[in-house]
Structures are given as structure tokens and as C-alpha cells.
Short mmCIF file of C-alpha atoms in Angstrom, two decimals:
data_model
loop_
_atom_site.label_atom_id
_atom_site.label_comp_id
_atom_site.label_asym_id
_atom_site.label_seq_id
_atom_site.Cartn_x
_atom_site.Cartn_y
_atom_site.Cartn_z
CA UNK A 1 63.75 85.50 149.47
CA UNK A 2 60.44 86.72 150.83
CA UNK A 3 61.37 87.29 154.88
CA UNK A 4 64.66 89.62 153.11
CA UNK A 5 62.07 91.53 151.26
CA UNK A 6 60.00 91.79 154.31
CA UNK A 7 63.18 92.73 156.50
CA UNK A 8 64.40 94.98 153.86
CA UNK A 9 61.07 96.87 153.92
CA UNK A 10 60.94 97.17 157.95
CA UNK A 11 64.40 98.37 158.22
CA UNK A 12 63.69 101.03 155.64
CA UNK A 13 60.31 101.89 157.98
CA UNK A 14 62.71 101.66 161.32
CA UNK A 15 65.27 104.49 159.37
CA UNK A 16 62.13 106.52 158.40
CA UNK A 17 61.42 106.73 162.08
CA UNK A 18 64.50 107.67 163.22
CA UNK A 19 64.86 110.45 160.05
CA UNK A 20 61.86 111.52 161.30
CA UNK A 21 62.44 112.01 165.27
CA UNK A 22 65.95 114.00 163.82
CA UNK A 23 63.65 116.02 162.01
CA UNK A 24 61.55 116.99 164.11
CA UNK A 25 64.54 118.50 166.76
CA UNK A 26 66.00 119.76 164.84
CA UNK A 27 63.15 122.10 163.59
CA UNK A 28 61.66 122.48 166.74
CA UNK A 29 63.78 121.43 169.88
CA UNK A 30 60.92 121.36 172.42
CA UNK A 31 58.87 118.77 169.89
CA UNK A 32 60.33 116.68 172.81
CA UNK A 33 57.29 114.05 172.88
CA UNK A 34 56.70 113.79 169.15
CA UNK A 35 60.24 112.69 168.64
CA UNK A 36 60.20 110.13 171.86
CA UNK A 37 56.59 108.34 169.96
CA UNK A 38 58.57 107.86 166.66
CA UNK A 39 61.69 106.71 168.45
CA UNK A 40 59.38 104.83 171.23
CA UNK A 41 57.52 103.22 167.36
CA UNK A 42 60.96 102.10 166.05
CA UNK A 43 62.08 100.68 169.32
CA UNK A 44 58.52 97.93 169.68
CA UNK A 45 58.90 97.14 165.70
CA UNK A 46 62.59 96.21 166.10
CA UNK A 47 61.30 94.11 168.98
CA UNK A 48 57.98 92.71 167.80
CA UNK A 49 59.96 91.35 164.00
CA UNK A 50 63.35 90.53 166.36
CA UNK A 51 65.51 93.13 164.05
CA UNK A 52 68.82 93.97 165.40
CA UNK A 53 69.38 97.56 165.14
CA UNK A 54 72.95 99.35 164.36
CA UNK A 55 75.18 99.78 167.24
CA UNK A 56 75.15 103.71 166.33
CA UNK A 57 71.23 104.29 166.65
CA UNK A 58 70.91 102.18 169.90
CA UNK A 59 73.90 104.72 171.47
CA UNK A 60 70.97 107.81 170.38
CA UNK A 61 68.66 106.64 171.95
CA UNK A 62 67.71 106.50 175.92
CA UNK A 63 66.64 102.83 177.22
CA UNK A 64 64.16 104.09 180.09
CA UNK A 65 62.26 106.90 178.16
CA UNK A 66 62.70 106.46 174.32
CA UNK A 67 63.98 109.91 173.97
CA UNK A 68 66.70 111.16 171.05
CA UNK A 69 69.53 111.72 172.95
CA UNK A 70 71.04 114.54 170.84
CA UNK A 71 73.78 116.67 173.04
CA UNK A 72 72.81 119.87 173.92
CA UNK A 73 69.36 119.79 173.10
CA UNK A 74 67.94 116.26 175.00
CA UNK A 75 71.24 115.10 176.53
CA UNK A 76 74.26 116.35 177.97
CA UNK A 77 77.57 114.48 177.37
CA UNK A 78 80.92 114.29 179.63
CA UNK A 79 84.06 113.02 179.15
CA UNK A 80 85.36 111.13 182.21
CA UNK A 81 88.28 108.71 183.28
CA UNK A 82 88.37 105.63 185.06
CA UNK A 83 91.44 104.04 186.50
CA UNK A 84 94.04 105.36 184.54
CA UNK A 85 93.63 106.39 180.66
CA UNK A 86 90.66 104.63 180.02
CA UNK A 87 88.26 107.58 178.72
CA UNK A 88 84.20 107.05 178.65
CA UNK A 89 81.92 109.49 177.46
CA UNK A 90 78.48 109.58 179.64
CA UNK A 91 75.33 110.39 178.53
CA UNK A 92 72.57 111.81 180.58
CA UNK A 93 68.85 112.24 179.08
CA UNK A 94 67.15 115.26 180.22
CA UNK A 95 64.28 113.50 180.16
CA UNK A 96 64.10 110.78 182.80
CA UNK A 97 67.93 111.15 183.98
CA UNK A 98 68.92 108.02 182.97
CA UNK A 99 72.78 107.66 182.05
CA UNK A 100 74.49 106.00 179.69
CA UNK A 101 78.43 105.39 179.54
CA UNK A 102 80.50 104.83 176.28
CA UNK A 103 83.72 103.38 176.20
CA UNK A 104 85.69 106.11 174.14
CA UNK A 105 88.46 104.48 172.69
CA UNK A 106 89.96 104.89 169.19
CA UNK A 107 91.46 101.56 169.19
CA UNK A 108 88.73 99.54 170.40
CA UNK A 109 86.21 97.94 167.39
CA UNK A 110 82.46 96.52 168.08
CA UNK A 111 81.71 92.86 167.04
CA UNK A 112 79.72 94.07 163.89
CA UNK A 113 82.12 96.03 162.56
CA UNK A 114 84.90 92.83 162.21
CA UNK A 115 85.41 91.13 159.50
CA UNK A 116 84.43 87.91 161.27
CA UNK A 117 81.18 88.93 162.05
CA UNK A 118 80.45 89.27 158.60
CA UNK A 119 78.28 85.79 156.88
CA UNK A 120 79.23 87.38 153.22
CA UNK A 121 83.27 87.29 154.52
CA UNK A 122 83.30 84.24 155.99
CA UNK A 123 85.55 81.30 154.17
CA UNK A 124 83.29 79.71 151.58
CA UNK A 125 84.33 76.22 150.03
CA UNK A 126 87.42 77.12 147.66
CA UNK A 127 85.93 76.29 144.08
CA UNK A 128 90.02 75.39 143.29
CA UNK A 129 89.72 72.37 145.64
CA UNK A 130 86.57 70.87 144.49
CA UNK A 131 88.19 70.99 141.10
CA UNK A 132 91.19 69.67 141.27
CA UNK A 133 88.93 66.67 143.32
CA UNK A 134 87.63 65.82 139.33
CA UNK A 135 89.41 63.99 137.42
CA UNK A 136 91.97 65.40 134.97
CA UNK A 137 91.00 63.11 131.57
CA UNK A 138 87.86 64.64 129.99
CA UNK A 139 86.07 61.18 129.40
CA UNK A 140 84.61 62.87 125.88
CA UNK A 141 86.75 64.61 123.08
CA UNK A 142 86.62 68.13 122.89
CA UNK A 143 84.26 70.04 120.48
CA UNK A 144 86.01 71.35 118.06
CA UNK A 145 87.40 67.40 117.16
CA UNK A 146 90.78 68.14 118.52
CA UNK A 147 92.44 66.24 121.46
CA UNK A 148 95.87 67.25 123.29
CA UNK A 149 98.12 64.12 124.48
CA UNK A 150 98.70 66.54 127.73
CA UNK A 151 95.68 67.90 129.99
CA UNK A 152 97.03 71.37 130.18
CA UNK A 153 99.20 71.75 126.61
CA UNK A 154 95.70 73.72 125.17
CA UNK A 155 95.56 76.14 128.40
CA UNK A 156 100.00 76.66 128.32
CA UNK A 157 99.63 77.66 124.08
CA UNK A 158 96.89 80.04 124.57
CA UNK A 159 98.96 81.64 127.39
CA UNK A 160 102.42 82.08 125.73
#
């Protein structure tokens, strides 16, 4: 219960960071450097505790220089087509010039948003199977002093 405390509390510092860098564009939009050291600070604390980040946040940011990549103000996007209708969206930092393409499809869904992918989804032992593994003939009477001649004559009164 302790490491999801401590993972709890370093996510909440990683989305601090990134709140931050936003903030600070989008006040001033040549704070260029400022926002790269909080983004470049979120980047080696996801690394150093092994913390997966979300697939959205890791698409805003540039993998060579750390840098926001916000469009029109530290990146510019285009929309371009490759064999056939398959539509990307690249993304160039105007930092360092690195590039970054995006598969732009509405159909197409990342591995973390499925429900597979989820551990709290995933098929847990059915609690009807493990019961009706016990046996059916409560070995002592019930409380009350009364005892049916049928396992399930109490449950089939209460119901009608």
C-alpha cells in the first residue's frame, strides 16, 4: 500500500510539471527554456521511479530536446498521406527539428485505452462458482431454530 502512495504522490509531482511548462507558454511564449527544464524534470523522474507516462503527454513532448510541443507556438503540425488514405499528422519542434509522426486515425485505439489492458477489468474468479463448489446442507440449524426440508424453500417464500 506504501509504493501506491509513493506512486500516487510522484504522478501528482510529474502533472505539476507538466501544468507548469503549459503555464508558462502560455503566459509568455518565448519562456522557451523554462518550460523545456520542467518538461526535461518530469521526463528523468518518470525514468529514475520507472513510471509509465500517458500516451497523450509523451505525444507533447519532443524526444531529442524536452521541449512542449504546442502547435503554433514550439511546433508546427501537418497533415500528410501515405499510400492511400492512411492520414498521419507530423510534428516538427522548432527547437532541435526533430519530427514526430502520428497515425491519425479515428478508428484506430492505443493498448491502454482497451478494456484488456485494464488489471481492474480483467476476469476475476466468479464468486457464483466457488459457491455452488460448497455444499448445499448447512451442517448447523439455522438461528432463529427453524429448519426447511428444502435448501432453497426459505430464499423462493421471501421472493414470492
Amino acid at each position: 500500500m506504501a509504493q501506491h502512495l509513493k506512486d500516487k504522490e510522484a504522478y501528482q509531482r510529474l502533472n505539476y510539471l507538466y501544468q507548469a511548462a503549459h503555464c508558462v507558454l502560455s503566459q509568455n511564449p518565448k519562456n522557451v527554456e523554462l518550460a523545456r527544464f520542467y518538461c526535461f524534470t518530469q521526463k528523468t523522474i518518470a525514468k529514475r521511479l520507472v513510471l509509465r507516462q500517458d500516451p497523450s503527454v509523451k505525444r507533447t513532448l519532443c524526444k531529442k530536446c524536452c521541449s512542449l510541443l504546442i502547435p503554433g507556438v514550439t511546433a508546427t503540425t501537418r497533415q500528410r498521406r501515405k499510400k492511400g488514405k492512411t492520414r498521419f499528422t507530423v510534428v516538427r519542434c522548432l527547437s532541435c527539428g526533430q519530427s514526430k509522426t502520428l497515425l491519425n486515425n479515428p478508428d484506430h485505439c492505443l493498448w491502454a485505452d482497451r478494456p484488456e489492458a485494464q488489471l481492474e477489468q480483467q476476469k476475476q474468479p466468479d464468486p457464483v462458482t466457488s459457491a455452488e463448489s460448497q455444499p448445499k446442507h448447512p451442517k448447523h440449524p439455522k438461528p432463529d431454530g427453524s429448519q426447511s426440508s428444502k435448501p432453497g424453500a426459505a430464499q423462493t417464500s421471501a421472493c414470492t
